[in-house]
PDB file of C-alpha atoms and ligand atoms in Angstrom:
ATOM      1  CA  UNK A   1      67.959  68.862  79.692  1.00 50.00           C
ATOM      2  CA  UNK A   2      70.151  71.646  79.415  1.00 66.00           C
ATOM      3  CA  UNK A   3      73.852  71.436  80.544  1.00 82.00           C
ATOM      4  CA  UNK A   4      77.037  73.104  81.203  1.00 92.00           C
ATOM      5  CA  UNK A   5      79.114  73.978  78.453  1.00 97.00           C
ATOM      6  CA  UNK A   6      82.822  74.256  79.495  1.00 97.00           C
ATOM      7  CA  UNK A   7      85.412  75.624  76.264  1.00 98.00           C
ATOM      8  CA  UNK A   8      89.087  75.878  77.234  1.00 98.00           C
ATOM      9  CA  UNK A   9      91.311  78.383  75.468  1.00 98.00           C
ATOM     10  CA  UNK A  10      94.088  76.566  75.595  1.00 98.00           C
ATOM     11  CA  UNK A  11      97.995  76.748  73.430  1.00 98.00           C
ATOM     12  CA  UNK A  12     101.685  76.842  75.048  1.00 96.00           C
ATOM     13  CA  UNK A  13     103.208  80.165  74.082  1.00 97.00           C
ATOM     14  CA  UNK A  14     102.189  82.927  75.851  1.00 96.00           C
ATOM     15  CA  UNK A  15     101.141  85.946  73.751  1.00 97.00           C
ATOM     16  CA  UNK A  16      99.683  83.366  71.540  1.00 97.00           C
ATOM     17  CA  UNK A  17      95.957  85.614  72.318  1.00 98.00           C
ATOM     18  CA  UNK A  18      94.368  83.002  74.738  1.00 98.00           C
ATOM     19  CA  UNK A  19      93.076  85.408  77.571  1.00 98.00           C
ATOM     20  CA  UNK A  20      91.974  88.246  74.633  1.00 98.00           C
ATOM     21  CA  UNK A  21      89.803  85.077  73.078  1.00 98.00           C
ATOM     22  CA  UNK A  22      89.035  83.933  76.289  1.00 98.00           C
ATOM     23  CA  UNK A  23      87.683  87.199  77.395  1.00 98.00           C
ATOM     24  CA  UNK A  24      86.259  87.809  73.590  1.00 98.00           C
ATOM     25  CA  UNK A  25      84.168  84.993  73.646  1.00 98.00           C
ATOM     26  CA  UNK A  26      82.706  85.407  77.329  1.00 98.00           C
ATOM     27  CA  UNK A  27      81.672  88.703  75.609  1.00 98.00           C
ATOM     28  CA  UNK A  28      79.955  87.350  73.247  1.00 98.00           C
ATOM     29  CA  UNK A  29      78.168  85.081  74.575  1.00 98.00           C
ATOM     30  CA  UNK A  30      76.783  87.081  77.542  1.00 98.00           C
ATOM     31  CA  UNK A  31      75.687  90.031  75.311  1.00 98.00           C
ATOM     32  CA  UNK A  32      73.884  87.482  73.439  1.00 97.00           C
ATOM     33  CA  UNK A  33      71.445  86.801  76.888  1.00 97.00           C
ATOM     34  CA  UNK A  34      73.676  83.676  77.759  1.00 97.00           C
ATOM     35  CA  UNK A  35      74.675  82.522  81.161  1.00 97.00           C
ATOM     36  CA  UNK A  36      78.696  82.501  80.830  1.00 98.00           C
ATOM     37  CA  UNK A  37      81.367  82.114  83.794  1.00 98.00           C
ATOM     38  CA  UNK A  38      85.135  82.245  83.480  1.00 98.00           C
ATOM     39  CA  UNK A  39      87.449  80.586  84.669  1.00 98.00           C
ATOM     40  CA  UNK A  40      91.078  81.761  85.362  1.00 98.00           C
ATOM     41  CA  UNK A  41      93.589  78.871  85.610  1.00 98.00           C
ATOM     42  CA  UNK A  42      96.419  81.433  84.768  1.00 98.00           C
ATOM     43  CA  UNK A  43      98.702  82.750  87.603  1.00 97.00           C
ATOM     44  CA  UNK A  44      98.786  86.138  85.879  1.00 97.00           C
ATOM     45  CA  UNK A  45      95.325  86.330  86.430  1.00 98.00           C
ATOM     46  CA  UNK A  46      94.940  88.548  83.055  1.00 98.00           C
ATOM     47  CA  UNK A  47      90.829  86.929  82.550  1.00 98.00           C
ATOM     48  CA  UNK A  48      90.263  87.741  86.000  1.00 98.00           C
ATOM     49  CA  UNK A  49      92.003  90.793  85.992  1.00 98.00           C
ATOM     50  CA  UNK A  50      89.528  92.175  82.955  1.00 98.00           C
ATOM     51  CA  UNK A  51      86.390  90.771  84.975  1.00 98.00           C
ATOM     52  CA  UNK A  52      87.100  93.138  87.965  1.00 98.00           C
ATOM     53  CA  UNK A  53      87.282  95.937  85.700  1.00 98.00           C
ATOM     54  CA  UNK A  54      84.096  95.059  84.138  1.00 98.00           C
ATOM     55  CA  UNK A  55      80.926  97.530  84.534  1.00 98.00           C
ATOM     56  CA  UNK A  56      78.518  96.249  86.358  1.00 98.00           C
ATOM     57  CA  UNK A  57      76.256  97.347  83.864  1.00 98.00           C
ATOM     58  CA  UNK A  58      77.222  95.334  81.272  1.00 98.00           C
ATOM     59  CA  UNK A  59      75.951  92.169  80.540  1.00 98.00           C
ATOM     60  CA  UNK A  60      77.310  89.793  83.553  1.00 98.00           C
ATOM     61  CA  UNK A  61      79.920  87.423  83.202  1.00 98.00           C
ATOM     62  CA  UNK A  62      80.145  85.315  86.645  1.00 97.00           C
ATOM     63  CA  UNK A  63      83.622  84.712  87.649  1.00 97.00           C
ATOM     64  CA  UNK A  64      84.460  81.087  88.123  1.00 96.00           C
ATOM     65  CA  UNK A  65      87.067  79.406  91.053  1.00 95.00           C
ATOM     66  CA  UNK A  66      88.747  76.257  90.170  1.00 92.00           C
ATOM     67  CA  UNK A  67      87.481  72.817  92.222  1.00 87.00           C
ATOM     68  CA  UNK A  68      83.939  75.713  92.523  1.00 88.00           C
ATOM     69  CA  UNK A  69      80.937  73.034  91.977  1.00 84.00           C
ATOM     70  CA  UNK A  70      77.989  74.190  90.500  1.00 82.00           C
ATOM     71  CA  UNK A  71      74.367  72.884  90.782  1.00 82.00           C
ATOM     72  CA  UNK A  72      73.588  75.110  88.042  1.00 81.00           C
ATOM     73  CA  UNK A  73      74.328  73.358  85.051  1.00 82.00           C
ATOM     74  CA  UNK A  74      72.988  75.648  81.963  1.00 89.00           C
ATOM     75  CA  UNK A  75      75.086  78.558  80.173  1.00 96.00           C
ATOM     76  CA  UNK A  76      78.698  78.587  79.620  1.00 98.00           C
ATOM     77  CA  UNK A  77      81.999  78.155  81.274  1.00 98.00           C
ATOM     78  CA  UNK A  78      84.828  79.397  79.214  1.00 98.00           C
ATOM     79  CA  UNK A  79      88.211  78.706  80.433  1.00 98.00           C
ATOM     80  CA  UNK A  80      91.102  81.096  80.223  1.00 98.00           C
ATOM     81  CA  UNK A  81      94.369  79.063  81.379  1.00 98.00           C
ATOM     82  CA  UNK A  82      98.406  79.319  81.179  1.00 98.00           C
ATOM     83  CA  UNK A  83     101.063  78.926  78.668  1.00 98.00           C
ATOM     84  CA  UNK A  84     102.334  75.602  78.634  1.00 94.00           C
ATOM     85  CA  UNK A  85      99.572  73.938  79.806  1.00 97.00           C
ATOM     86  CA  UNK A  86     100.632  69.971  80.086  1.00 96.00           C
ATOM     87  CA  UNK A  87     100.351  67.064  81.614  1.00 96.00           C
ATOM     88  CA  UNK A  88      98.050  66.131  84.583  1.00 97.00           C
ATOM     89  CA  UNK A  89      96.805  69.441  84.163  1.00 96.00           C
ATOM     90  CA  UNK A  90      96.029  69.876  80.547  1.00 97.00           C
ATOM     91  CA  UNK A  91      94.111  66.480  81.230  1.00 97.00           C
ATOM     92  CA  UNK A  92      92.358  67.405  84.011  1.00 96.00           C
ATOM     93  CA  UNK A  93      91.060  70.737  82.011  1.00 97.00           C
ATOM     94  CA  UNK A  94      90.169  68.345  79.175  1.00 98.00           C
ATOM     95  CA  UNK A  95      87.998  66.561  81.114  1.00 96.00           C
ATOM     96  CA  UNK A  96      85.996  69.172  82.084  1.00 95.00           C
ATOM     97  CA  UNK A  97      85.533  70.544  78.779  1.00 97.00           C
ATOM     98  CA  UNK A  98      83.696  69.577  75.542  1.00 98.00           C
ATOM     99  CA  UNK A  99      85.604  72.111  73.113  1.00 98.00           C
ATOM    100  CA  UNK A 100      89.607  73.087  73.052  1.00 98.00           C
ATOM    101  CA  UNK A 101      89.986  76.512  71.127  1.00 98.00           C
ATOM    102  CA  UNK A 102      93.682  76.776  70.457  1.00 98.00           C
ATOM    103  CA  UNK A 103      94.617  80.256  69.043  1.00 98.00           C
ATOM    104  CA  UNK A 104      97.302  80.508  67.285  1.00 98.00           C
ATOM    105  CA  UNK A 105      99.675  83.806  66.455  1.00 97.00           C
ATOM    106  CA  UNK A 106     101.432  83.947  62.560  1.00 96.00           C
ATOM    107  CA  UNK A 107     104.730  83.806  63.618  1.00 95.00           C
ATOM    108  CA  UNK A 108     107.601  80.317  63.524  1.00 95.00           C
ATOM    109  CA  UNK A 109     108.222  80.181  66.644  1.00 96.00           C
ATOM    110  CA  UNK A 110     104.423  79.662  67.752  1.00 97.00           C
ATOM    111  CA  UNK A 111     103.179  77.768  64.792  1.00 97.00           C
ATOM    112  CA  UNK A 112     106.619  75.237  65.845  1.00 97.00           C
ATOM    113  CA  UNK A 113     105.119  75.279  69.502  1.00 97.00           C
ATOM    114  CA  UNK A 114     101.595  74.753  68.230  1.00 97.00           C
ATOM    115  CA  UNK A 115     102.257  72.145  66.490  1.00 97.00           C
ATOM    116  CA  UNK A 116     103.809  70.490  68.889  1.00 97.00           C
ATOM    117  CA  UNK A 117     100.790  70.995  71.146  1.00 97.00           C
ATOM    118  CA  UNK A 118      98.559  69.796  68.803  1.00 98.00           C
ATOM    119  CA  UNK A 119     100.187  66.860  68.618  1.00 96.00           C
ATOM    120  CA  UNK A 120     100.321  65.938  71.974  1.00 96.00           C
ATOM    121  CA  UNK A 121      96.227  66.853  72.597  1.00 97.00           C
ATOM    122  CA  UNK A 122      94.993  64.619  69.852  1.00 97.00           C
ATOM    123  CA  UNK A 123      96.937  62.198  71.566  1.00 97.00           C
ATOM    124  CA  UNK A 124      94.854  62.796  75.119  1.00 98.00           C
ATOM    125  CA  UNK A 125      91.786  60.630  75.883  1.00 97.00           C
ATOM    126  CA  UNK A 126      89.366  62.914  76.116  1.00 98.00           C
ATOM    127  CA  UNK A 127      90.187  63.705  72.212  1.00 98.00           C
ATOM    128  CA  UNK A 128      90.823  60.290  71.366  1.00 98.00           C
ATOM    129  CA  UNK A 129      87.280  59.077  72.925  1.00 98.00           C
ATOM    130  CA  UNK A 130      85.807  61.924  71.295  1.00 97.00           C
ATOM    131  CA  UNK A 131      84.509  63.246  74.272  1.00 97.00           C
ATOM    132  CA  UNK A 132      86.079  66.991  73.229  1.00 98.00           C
ATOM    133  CA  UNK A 133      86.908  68.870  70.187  1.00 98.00           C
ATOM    134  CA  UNK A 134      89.028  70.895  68.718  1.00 98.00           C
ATOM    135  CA  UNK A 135      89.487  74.209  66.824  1.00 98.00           C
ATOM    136  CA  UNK A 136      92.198  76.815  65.668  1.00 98.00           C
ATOM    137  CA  UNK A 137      91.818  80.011  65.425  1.00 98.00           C
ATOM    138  CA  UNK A 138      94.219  82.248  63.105  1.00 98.00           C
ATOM    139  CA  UNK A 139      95.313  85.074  65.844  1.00 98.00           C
ATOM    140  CA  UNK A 140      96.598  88.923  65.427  1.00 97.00           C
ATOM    141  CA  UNK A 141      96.536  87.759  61.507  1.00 96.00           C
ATOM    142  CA  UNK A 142      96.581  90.919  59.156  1.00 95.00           C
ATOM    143  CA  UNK A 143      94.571  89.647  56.088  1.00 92.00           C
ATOM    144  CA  UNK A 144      96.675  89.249  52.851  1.00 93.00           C
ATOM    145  CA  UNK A 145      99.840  89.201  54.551  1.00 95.00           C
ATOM    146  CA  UNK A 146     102.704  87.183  53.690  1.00 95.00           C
ATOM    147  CA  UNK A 147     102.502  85.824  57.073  1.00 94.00           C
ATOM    148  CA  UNK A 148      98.916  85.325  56.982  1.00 95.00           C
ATOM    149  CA  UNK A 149      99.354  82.966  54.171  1.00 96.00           C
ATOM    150  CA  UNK A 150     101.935  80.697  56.076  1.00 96.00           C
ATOM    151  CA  UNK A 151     100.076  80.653  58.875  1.00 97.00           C
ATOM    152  CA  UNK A 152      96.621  79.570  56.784  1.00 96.00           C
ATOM    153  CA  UNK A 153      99.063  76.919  54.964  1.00 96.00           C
ATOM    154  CA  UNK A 154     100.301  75.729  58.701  1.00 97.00           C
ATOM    155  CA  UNK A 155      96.484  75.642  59.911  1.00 96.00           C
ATOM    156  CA  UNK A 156      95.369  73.696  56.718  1.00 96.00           C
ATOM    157  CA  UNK A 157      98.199  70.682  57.344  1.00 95.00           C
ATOM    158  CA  UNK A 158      96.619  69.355  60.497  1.00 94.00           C
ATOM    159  CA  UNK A 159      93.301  67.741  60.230  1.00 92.00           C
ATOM    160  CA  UNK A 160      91.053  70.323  62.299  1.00 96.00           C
ATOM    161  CA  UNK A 161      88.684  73.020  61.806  1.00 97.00           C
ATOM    162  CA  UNK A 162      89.667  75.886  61.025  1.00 97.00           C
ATOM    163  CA  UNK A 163      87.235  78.075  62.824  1.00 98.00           C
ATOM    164  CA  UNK A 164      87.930  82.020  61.891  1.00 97.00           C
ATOM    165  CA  UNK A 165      91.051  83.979  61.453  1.00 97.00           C
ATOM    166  CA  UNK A 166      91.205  87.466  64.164  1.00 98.00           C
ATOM    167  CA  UNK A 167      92.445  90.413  63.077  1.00 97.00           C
ATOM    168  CA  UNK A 168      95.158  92.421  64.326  1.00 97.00           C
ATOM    169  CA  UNK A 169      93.349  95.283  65.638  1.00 97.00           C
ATOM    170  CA  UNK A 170      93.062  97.700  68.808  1.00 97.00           C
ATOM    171  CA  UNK A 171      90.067  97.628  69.143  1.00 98.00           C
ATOM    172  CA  UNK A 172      90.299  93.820  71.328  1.00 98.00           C
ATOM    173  CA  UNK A 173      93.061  95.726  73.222  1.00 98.00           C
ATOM    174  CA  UNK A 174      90.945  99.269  73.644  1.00 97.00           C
ATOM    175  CA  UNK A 175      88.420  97.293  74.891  1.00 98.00           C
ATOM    176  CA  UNK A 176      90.161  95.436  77.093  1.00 98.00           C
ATOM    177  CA  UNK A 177      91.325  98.497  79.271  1.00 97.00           C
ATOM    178  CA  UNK A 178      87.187  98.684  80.301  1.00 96.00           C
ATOM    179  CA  UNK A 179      86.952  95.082  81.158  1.00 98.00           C
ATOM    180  CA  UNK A 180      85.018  95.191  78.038  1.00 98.00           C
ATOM    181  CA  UNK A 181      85.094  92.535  75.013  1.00 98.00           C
ATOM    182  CA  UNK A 182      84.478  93.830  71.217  1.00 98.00           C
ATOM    183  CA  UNK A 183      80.901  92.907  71.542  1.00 98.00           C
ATOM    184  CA  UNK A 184      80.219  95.490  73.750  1.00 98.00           C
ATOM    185  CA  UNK A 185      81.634  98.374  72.053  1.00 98.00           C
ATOM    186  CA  UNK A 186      78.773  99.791  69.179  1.00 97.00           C
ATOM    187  CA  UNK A 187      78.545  97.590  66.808  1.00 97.00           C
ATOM    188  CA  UNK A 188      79.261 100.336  63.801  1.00 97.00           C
ATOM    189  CA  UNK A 189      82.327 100.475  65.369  1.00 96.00           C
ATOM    190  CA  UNK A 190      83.141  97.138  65.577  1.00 98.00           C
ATOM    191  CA  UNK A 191      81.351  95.081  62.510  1.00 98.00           C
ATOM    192  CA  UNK A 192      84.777  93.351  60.885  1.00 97.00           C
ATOM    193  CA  UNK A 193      85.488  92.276  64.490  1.00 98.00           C
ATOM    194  CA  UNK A 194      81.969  90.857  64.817  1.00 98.00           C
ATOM    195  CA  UNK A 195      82.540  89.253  61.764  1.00 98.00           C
ATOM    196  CA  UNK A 196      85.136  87.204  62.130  1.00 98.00           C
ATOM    197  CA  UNK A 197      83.623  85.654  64.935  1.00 98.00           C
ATOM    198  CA  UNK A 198      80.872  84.499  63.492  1.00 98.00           C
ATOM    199  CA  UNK A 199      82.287  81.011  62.175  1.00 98.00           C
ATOM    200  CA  UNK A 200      83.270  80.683  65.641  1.00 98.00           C
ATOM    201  CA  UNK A 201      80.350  80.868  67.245  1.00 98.00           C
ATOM    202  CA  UNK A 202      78.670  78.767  64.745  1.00 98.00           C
ATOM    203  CA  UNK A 203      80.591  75.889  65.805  1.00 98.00           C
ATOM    204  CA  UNK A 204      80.373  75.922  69.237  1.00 98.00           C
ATOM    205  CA  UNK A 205      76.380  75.706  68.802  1.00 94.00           C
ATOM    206  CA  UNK A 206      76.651  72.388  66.768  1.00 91.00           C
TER     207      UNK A 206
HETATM  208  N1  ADP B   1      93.457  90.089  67.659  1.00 61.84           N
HETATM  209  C1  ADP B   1      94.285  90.881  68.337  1.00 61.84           C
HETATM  210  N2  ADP B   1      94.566  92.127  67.893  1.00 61.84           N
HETATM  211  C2  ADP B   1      95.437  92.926  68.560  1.00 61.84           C
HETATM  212  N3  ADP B   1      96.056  92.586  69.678  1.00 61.84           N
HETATM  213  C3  ADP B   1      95.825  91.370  70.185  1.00 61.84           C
HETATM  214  C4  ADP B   1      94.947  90.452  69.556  1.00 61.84           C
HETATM  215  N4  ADP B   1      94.936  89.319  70.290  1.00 61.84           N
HETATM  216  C5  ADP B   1      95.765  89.514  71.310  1.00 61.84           C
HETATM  217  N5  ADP B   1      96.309  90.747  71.274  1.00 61.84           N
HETATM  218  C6  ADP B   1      97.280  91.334  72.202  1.00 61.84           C
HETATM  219  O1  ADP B   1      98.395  90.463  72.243  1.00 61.84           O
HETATM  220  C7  ADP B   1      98.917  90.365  73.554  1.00 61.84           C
HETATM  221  C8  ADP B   1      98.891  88.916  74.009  1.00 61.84           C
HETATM  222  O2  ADP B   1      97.557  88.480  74.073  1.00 61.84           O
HETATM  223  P1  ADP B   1      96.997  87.637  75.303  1.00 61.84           P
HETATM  224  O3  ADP B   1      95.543  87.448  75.037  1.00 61.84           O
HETATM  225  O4  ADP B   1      97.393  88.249  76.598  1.00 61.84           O
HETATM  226  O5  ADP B   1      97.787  86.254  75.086  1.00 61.84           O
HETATM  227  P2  ADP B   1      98.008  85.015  76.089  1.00 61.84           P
HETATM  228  O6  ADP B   1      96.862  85.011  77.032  1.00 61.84           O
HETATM  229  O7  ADP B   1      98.027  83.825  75.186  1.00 61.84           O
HETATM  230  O8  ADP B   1      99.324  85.229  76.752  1.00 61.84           O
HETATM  231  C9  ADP B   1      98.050  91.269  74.421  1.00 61.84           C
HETATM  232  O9  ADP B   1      98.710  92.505  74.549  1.00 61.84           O
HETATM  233  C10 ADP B   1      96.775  91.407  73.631  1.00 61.84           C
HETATM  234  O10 ADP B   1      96.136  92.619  73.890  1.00 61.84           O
HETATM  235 MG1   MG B   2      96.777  84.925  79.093  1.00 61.84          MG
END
């Protein structure tokens, strides 16, 4: 029996890349043939923003309201949702989720607030019971930088995957502007971006 599978993007700083994966990874998965809705829990509205510019031509991506029910229950539901995320509300994402992708930018003042985070979700039930997972993701990280080394020392201390490490690059940003993700730019154009994802998506299919 197939089912819904709900990921939430989730880490307190804003910046930290959470709508760009969020967006990134709908992408992905609905130019692969997949059924994928979003789901904006962020007042900005910057997932849902990107989804109303997207061409209808493109492969769909089904925009998702929160308390929407769904009798549907195969394909994706990624969740895009706001900094600082806590509480009642964090939980009552977690419980709706089976995966927690927490991106996280090379700079001290996010990997302090990450960590901090991360702390406090392995400390929720839904992580504690096993019931959801999670994964960092290195974010805006310019390979064999000083900074990218800190940050890959930072991700190694906690006991988590370490999914993939995203570049720094306009091309998530160009992209954007279209209410398009990297996968549906030509791929020639856009094969180290593709790349990096690919550990990613790997471990969301275990
Ligand atoms: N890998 C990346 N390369 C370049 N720019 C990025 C990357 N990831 C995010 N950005 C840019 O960084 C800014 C913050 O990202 P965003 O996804 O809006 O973060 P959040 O949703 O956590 O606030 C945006 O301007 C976005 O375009
Ligand atoms: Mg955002």
């Amino acid at each position: 029996m197939s089912k819904l599978r709900a990921i939430l993007i989730a880490n307190p700083k804003g910046g930290s890349g959470k709508s760009t994966l969020a967006v990134s990874l709908a992408g992905a998965l609905a130019t692969s043939g997949q059924n994928v809705r979003l789901l904006d829990l962020d007042k900005q509205q910057s997932a849902n923003a990107w989804l109303a510019r997207r061409p209808a031509d493109l492969p769909a991506i089904w925009s998702f309201q929160p308390n929407q029910s769904t009798t549907d229950k195969s394909g994706w539901l990624i969740i895009d949702s706001p900094a600082g995320l806590h509480g009642k509300n964090l939980e009552r994402a977690l419980k709706m989720v089976e995966r927690v992708i927490v991106p996280i930018a090379p700079s001290l003042f996010d990997m302090e607030a990450s960590r901090t985070f991360l702390d406090a979700l392995k400390t929720e039930k839904a992580i504690r019971k096993e019931r959801a997972f999670i994964g960092m993701v290195g974010m805006r990280v310019t390979p064999r930088t000083r900074v990218a080394q800190v940050l890959e020392d930072f991700l190694q201390q906690h006991e988590l995957p370490i999914l993939t490490h995203l570049q720094d690059t306009q091309a998530y940003i160009n992209a954007a502007f279209d209410g398009k993700s990297v996968f549906d730019l030509p791929a020639y154009q856009t094969q180290r971006e593709r790349e990096q994802w690919i550990a990613l998506l790997d471990w969301l299919q275990q």
